[in-house]
Coordinates of C-alpha atoms in Angstrom, one line a residue:
X1 CA 0.0 0.0 0.0
X2 CA 1.4 3.4 -1.0
X3 CA 1.7 6.3 1.4
X4 CA -0.9 8.3 -0.4
X5 CA -4.6 7.4 -0.5
X6 CA -6.2 8.1 -3.8
X7 CA -9.1 9.9 -2.2
X8 CA -6.7 12.4 -0.5
X9 CA -4.3 13.2 -3.4
X10 CA -2.8 16.7 -2.7
X11 CA -2.2 17.4 -6.4
X12 CA -3.8 16.3 -9.7
X13 CA -2.1 14.3 -12.5
X14 CA -1.4 17.6 -14.3
X15 CA 1.8 17.8 -12.3
X16 CA 3.3 15.8 -15.2
X17 CA 2.1 18.1 -18.0
X18 CA 4.5 20.4 -19.8
X19 CA 4.0 24.0 -18.9
X20 CA 2.4 25.1 -22.3
X21 CA -0.2 22.3 -21.9
X22 CA -1.0 23.1 -18.4
X23 CA -1.5 26.8 -19.2
X24 CA -3.7 26.0 -22.3
X25 CA -6.0 23.6 -20.3
X26 CA -6.5 25.9 -17.2
X27 CA -6.3 29.5 -18.6
X28 CA -9.6 31.1 -18.6
X29 CA -11.3 28.2 -16.7
X30 CA -12.8 28.8 -13.3
X31 CA -11.1 27.0 -10.4
X32 CA -13.7 26.7 -7.5
X33 CA -12.5 28.1 -4.2
X34 CA -12.5 24.8 -2.4
X35 CA -9.8 23.4 -4.8
X36 CA -7.6 26.5 -5.4
X37 CA -5.0 25.2 -2.9
X38 CA -4.7 21.9 -4.8
X39 CA -4.6 23.9 -8.1
X40 CA -1.7 26.1 -6.9
X41 CA 0.3 23.1 -5.6
X42 CA -0.3 21.3 -8.9
X43 CA 0.7 24.4 -10.9
X44 CA 4.0 24.8 -8.8
X45 CA 5.1 21.2 -9.2
X46 CA 4.2 21.3 -12.9
X47 CA 6.2 24.5 -13.4
X48 CA 9.2 22.9 -11.8
X49 CA 9.1 19.5 -13.5
X50 CA 8.3 21.0 -16.9
X51 CA 11.8 22.5 -17.0
X52 CA 13.0 18.9 -17.6
X53 CA 10.8 18.3 -20.6
X54 CA 13.2 19.8 -23.1
X55 CA 15.8 17.1 -22.3
X56 CA 13.4 14.4 -23.4
X57 CA 12.3 16.3 -26.4
X58 CA 15.9 16.5 -27.6
X59 CA 16.5 12.8 -27.0
X60 CA 13.2 12.0 -28.8
X61 CA 14.2 13.9 -31.9
X62 CA 17.6 12.3 -32.0
X63 CA 16.5 8.7 -31.3
X64 CA 12.8 8.2 -32.3
X65 CA 11.3 11.0 -34.2
X66 CA 12.3 9.7 -37.7
X67 CA 12.0 6.0 -36.8
X68 CA 9.0 4.5 -38.6
X69 CA 6.5 2.3 -36.8
X70 CA 7.0 -1.4 -37.7
X71 CA 3.4 -2.3 -37.3
X72 CA 0.1 -0.6 -37.1
X73 CA -1.3 -0.5 -33.6
X74 CA -4.0 -2.9 -32.1
X75 CA -6.8 -0.9 -30.5
X76 CA -9.0 -2.2 -27.6
X77 CA -12.3 -0.2 -27.8
X78 CA -15.4 0.0 -25.7
X79 CA -17.1 2.2 -23.2
X80 CA -15.6 2.6 -19.7
X81 CA -16.3 -0.5 -17.5
X82 CA -16.7 -2.8 -20.5
X83 CA -13.8 -5.0 -19.6
X84 CA -11.1 -3.2 -21.6
X85 CA -8.6 -3.3 -18.7
X86 CA -8.8 -7.0 -18.3
X87 CA -8.4 -7.6 -22.1
X88 CA -5.5 -5.2 -22.2
X89 CA -3.7 -7.0 -19.3
X90 CA -4.2 -10.3 -21.0
X91 CA -2.9 -9.3 -24.4
X92 CA 0.0 -7.3 -22.9
X93 CA 1.5 -10.6 -21.7
X94 CA 2.6 -11.0 -25.2
X95 CA 6.0 -9.4 -25.2
X96 CA 5.9 -8.2 -28.8
X97 CA 3.3 -5.7 -27.7
X98 CA 4.3 -2.4 -26.3
X99 CA 2.0 -0.2 -24.3
X100 CA 1.6 3.0 -22.3
X101 CA 2.5 2.4 -18.6
X102 CA 0.9 3.8 -15.5
X103 CA 4.1 5.9 -14.8
X104 CA 3.9 7.3 -18.3
X105 CA 0.3 8.5 -17.9
X106 CA 1.5 10.9 -15.2
X107 CA 5.0 11.6 -16.4
X108 CA 5.1 11.4 -20.2
X109 CA 7.9 14.0 -20.4
X110 CA 10.1 12.0 -18.0
X111 CA 10.3 8.8 -19.9
X112 CA 13.7 9.2 -21.6
X113 CA 15.3 11.1 -18.8
X114 CA 14.9 10.7 -15.1
X115 CA 12.6 7.7 -15.2
X116 CA 14.3 5.6 -12.5
X117 CA 14.2 8.3 -9.9
X118 CA 10.6 9.5 -10.5
X119 CA 9.3 6.0 -11.1
X120 CA 10.8 4.8 -7.7
X121 CA 9.1 7.7 -5.9
X122 CA 5.8 7.2 -7.7
X123 CA 5.8 3.5 -6.8
X124 CA 6.5 4.4 -3.2
X125 CA 3.7 6.9 -3.0
X126 CA 0.8 5.3 -5.0
X127 CA -1.7 2.7 -3.9
X128 CA -1.3 -0.8 -5.1
X129 CA -4.9 -1.4 -6.1
X130 CA -7.5 0.8 -8.0
X131 CA -9.9 2.0 -5.4
X132 CA -12.9 1.6 -7.7
X133 CA -12.6 -2.1 -8.6
X134 CA -9.6 -3.7 -6.8
X135 CA -7.6 -4.1 -10.0
X136 CA -3.9 -4.0 -9.4
X137 CA -1.9 -0.8 -9.8
X138 CA 1.8 -0.6 -10.5
X139 CA 4.0 1.9 -12.2
X140 CA 5.0 -0.5 -15.1
X141 CA 1.6 -2.0 -15.7
X142 CA -0.4 -1.2 -18.9
X143 CA -2.6 1.8 -18.7
X144 CA -4.9 3.7 -21.0
X145 CA -3.0 6.5 -22.8
X146 CA -5.6 9.3 -22.5
X147 CA -4.2 10.6 -19.2
X148 CA -0.7 10.7 -20.8
X149 CA -2.1 12.6 -23.8
X150 CA -3.7 15.0 -21.4
X151 CA -0.3 15.9 -20.0
X152 CA 1.2 16.3 -23.6
X153 CA -1.4 18.5 -25.2
X154 CA -4.7 20.4 -24.3
X155 CA -6.9 18.6 -26.9
X156 CA -8.0 15.5 -25.0
X157 CA -11.3 14.3 -23.4
X158 CA -9.7 13.7 -20.0
X159 CA -9.5 17.4 -19.3
X160 CA -13.0 16.8 -17.8
X161 CA -11.5 15.0 -14.8
X162 CA -10.1 18.4 -13.7
X163 CA -12.7 20.7 -15.3
X164 CA -16.0 18.6 -15.2
X165 CA -18.2 21.6 -16.1
X166 CA -16.9 21.3 -19.6
X167 CA -17.3 17.5 -20.0
X168 CA -19.8 17.7 -22.9
X169 CA -17.5 20.2 -24.8
X170 CA -14.5 18.0 -24.3
X171 CA -16.5 15.0 -25.4
X172 CA -17.7 16.6 -28.7
X173 CA -14.5 18.3 -29.7
X174 CA -11.7 15.9 -28.5
X175 CA -13.4 12.5 -28.3
X176 CA -15.7 12.7 -31.3
X177 CA -13.7 15.3 -33.1
X178 CA -16.7 17.4 -33.9
X179 CA -15.7 21.1 -34.4
X180 CA -12.1 20.5 -33.8
X181 CA -9.8 22.7 -35.9
X182 CA -7.5 21.3 -38.5
X183 CA -4.5 22.6 -36.5
X184 CA -5.8 21.0 -33.3
X185 CA -6.3 17.7 -35.0
X186 CA -2.8 17.8 -36.5
X187 CA -1.3 18.4 -33.1
X188 CA -3.4 15.5 -31.7
X189 CA -2.1 13.1 -34.4
X190 CA 1.5 14.1 -34.0
X191 CA 1.3 13.8 -30.2
X192 CA -0.3 10.5 -30.3
X193 CA 2.4 9.1 -32.6
X194 CA 5.1 10.5 -30.3
X195 CA 3.4 8.7 -27.4
X196 CA 3.4 5.5 -29.3
X197 CA 7.0 5.6 -30.3
X198 CA 8.1 6.4 -26.7
X199 CA 5.9 3.6 -25.4
X200 CA 7.4 1.1 -27.7
X201 CA 10.9 2.3 -26.8
X202 CA 10.1 2.1 -23.1
X203 CA 8.6 -1.4 -23.1
X204 CA 10.7 -2.9 -25.9
X205 CA 7.6 -4.0 -28.0
X206 CA 7.3 -3.8 -31.7
X207 CA 3.5 -3.3 -32.0
X208 CA 1.5 -0.8 -29.9
X209 CA -1.4 -2.1 -27.9
X210 CA -3.8 0.5 -27.0
X211 CA -6.6 0.4 -24.4
X212 CA -8.3 3.7 -24.4
X213 CA -12.1 4.1 -24.3
X214 CA -12.1 7.6 -25.8
X215 CA -10.6 6.0 -29.0
X216 CA -14.1 4.4 -29.5
X217 CA -15.2 7.8 -30.8
X218 CA -12.1 8.2 -33.1
X219 CA -12.3 5.2 -35.3
X220 CA -12.5 7.2 -38.5
X221 CA -9.4 9.2 -37.6
X222 CA -7.5 6.2 -36.4
X223 CA -8.1 4.3 -39.6
X224 CA -6.9 7.3 -41.5
X225 CA -3.7 7.4 -39.5
X226 CA -3.1 3.6 -39.4
X227 CA -4.9 2.0 -42.4
X228 CA -3.8 -1.5 -41.3
X229 CA -4.7 -1.1 -37.6
X230 CA -6.7 -3.9 -35.9
X231 CA -9.6 -3.2 -33.6
X232 CA -11.2 -5.2 -30.7
X233 CA -14.5 -3.8 -29.7
X234 CA -15.9 -4.9 -26.3
X235 CA -19.6 -4.8 -25.5
X236 CA -21.0 -5.5 -22.0
X237 CA -24.4 -5.6 -20.3
X238 CA -25.5 -1.9 -20.3
X239 CA -27.1 -2.3 -16.9
X240 CA -23.8 -3.3 -15.4
X241 CA -21.9 -0.7 -17.4
X242 CA -24.2 2.0 -16.0
X243 CA -23.8 1.0 -12.4
X244 CA -20.0 0.4 -12.7
X245 CA -19.4 3.6 -14.6
X246 CA -21.4 5.7 -12.2
X247 CA -19.4 4.2 -9.3
X248 CA -16.1 4.6 -11.1
X249 CA -16.6 8.2 -12.3
X250 CA -18.2 9.4 -9.0
X251 CA -15.3 8.0 -6.9
X252 CA -12.4 8.8 -9.3
X253 CA -13.3 12.4 -10.0
X254 CA -13.4 13.4 -6.4
X255 CA -9.6 13.8 -5.9
X256 CA -9.0 15.1 -9.4
X257 CA -11.7 17.8 -10.0
X258 CA -11.0 21.5 -9.6
X259 CA -14.6 22.5 -10.0
X260 CA -17.8 21.6 -8.0
X261 CA -19.8 19.0 -9.9
X262 CA -22.7 17.0 -8.4
X263 CA -23.3 13.3 -8.6
X264 CA -26.5 14.1 -10.5
X265 CA -24.6 15.9 -13.2
X266 CA -22.1 13.0 -13.4
X267 CA -25.0 10.6 -13.9
X268 CA -26.7 12.8 -16.6
X269 CA -23.4 13.1 -18.5
X270 CA -22.8 9.3 -18.4
X271 CA -26.2 8.7 -19.9
X272 CA -25.7 11.3 -22.6
X273 CA -22.1 10.5 -23.5
X274 CA -22.6 6.7 -23.7
X275 CA -25.2 7.3 -26.4
X276 CA -22.9 9.7 -28.3
X277 CA -20.0 7.2 -28.2
X278 CA -22.2 4.3 -29.1
X279 CA -23.7 6.0 -32.2
X280 CA -20.3 7.5 -33.3
X281 CA -18.7 4.0 -33.2
X282 CA -21.6 2.4 -35.1
X283 CA -21.5 5.2 -37.8
X284 CA -17.8 4.9 -38.3
X285 CA -17.0 1.2 -37.8
X286 CA -17.6 0.6 -41.6
X287 CA -14.3 2.5 -42.2
X288 CA -12.3 -0.4 -40.7
X289 CA -11.2 -2.8 -43.5
X290 CA -12.7 -6.2 -43.5
X291 CA -10.9 -8.6 -41.2
X292 CA -9.5 -5.9 -39.0
X293 CA -12.4 -5.7 -36.5
X294 CA -13.6 -8.2 -33.9
X295 CA -16.6 -7.4 -31.7
X296 CA -16.6 -9.4 -28.5
X297 CA -19.0 -9.7 -25.6
X298 CA -17.1 -9.3 -22.4
X299 CA -19.2 -11.9 -20.7
X300 CA -17.8 -14.4 -23.3
X301 CA -14.3 -13.3 -22.8
X302 CA -14.6 -13.4 -19.0
X303 CA -16.0 -17.0 -19.2
X304 CA -13.1 -18.3 -21.4
X305 CA -10.4 -15.7 -21.5
X306 CA -7.8 -18.1 -22.9
X307 CA -10.0 -19.4 -25.6
X308 CA -11.3 -16.0 -26.7
X309 CA -7.8 -14.6 -26.7
X310 CA -6.8 -17.4 -29.1
X311 CA -9.8 -16.5 -31.2
X312 CA -8.7 -12.8 -31.3
X313 CA -5.3 -13.8 -32.5
X314 CA -6.7 -16.0 -35.2
X315 CA -9.5 -13.8 -36.5
X316 CA -7.4 -10.6 -36.6
X317 CA -4.3 -12.4 -37.9
X318 CA -2.1 -11.2 -35.0
X319 CA 1.4 -12.8 -34.9
X320 CA 3.0 -14.4 -31.8
X321 CA 0.3 -16.6 -30.3
X322 CA 2.6 -19.6 -29.9
X323 CA 5.3 -17.6 -28.3
X324 CA 2.8 -15.8 -25.9
X325 CA 0.5 -18.6 -25.0
X326 CA 2.3 -19.8 -21.9
X327 CA 2.5 -16.3 -20.4
X328 CA -1.2 -15.6 -21.2
X329 CA -2.2 -18.9 -19.6
X330 CA -0.3 -18.1 -16.5
X331 CA -1.9 -14.6 -16.2
X332 CA -5.4 -15.9 -16.8
X333 CA -4.9 -18.6 -14.3
X334 CA -3.7 -16.2 -11.6
X335 CA -6.9 -14.2 -11.9
X336 CA -9.4 -17.0 -11.4
X337 CA -9.9 -16.1 -7.8
X338 CA -10.3 -12.4 -8.5
X339 CA -13.3 -10.8 -6.7
X340 CA -15.3 -8.5 -8.9
X341 CA -17.7 -5.9 -7.8
X342 CA -21.3 -7.3 -7.8
X343 CA -24.1 -5.1 -9.0
X344 CA -27.8 -5.4 -8.2
X345 CA -30.0 -3.4 -10.5
X346 CA -32.5 -1.5 -8.7
X347 CA -35.7 -0.2 -10.3
X348 CA -34.3 3.2 -11.0
X349 CA -31.2 1.8 -12.8
X350 CA -33.4 -0.4 -14.9
X351 CA -35.7 2.5 -15.8
X352 CA -32.7 4.9 -16.7
X353 CA -30.9 2.3 -18.8
X354 CA -34.1 1.2 -20.7
X355 CA -35.1 4.9 -21.2
X356 CA -31.7 6.1 -22.4
X357 CA -29.9 3.1 -23.8
X358 CA -32.6 0.9 -25.4
X359 CA -30.7 0.9 -28.6
X360 CA -27.8 -1.0 -27.1
X361 CA -30.2 -3.4 -25.2
X362 CA -32.0 -4.1 -28.5
X363 CA -28.8 -4.6 -30.6
X364 CA -26.9 -6.7 -28.2
X365 CA -29.8 -8.6 -26.6
X366 CA -29.2 -7.6 -23.1
X367 CA -32.8 -7.1 -21.9
X368 CA -33.6 -8.5 -18.4

């Protein structure tokens, strides 16, 4: 157990942003009085650490900037709480995959310089399990890259964790790419490629494995960037997704937010943004070339993780199953006693999901 409790973090993850990004995200945004102390401490630490960012930038330009990617990435898509973390952890047992680490999400500018020192201190401070679902946490474990992107540029959906009053705006512009300018999109693309190259360099992989729910709304752009990319889309019982997402967002946002935002507003945004993400994916998935997309029910994957992983390798023509099989078997076997959160759907949950997400219940056959 780390020294810091997640619920009592004295700073936000923006401590790892470069100064230009921090200023762009926060300038002109209201910071509510209750969190101004946390904001000022985050700002001070960010200002100090960002003086080191040019060292990495110089090394990146020298070692990685002109190096082409050997393989197009593999993207694990799906709404939050759809099982993407478990699938990501299983596939990352394959050493040919590279990925964004938990350390990298907070300190993306301290990867090619200073990592041993800062990683040791982060490991010492952070909790060893996610407070929301008991999944393991460690500095080198795979993690979704949106937090890292939020510390590398201002054009990401995860700005909402700090400034939740603007969640719908961040969703539309930076997750669905509606009304995003050409220049902003160009910076997003360049920054994402930089993250991929540094992730591969850091983990020693040859193919980037992405687990990032916001990418579910960016399929068209991702195919444009990586025409040969592979996609795994996870669907899960919407009643469970609603209960789990509400718990996850409500608990996670408390130590991160710099603005007052009620549980009711969080719930309303979950209902709205789920629908936006669902319909954007359905509208754009036809852009994925035939044979490069596999849609999977998480309940099926959970029931037979090894067999479903073998099927993913086969149907998406991913290399390396034979070499990775033993490591994947060991990891899957180690998780057989894992205790998941259990959800009981009260009448209000059933009513909200059936009223707002009937389209998903109908398409996937998840009616009670």
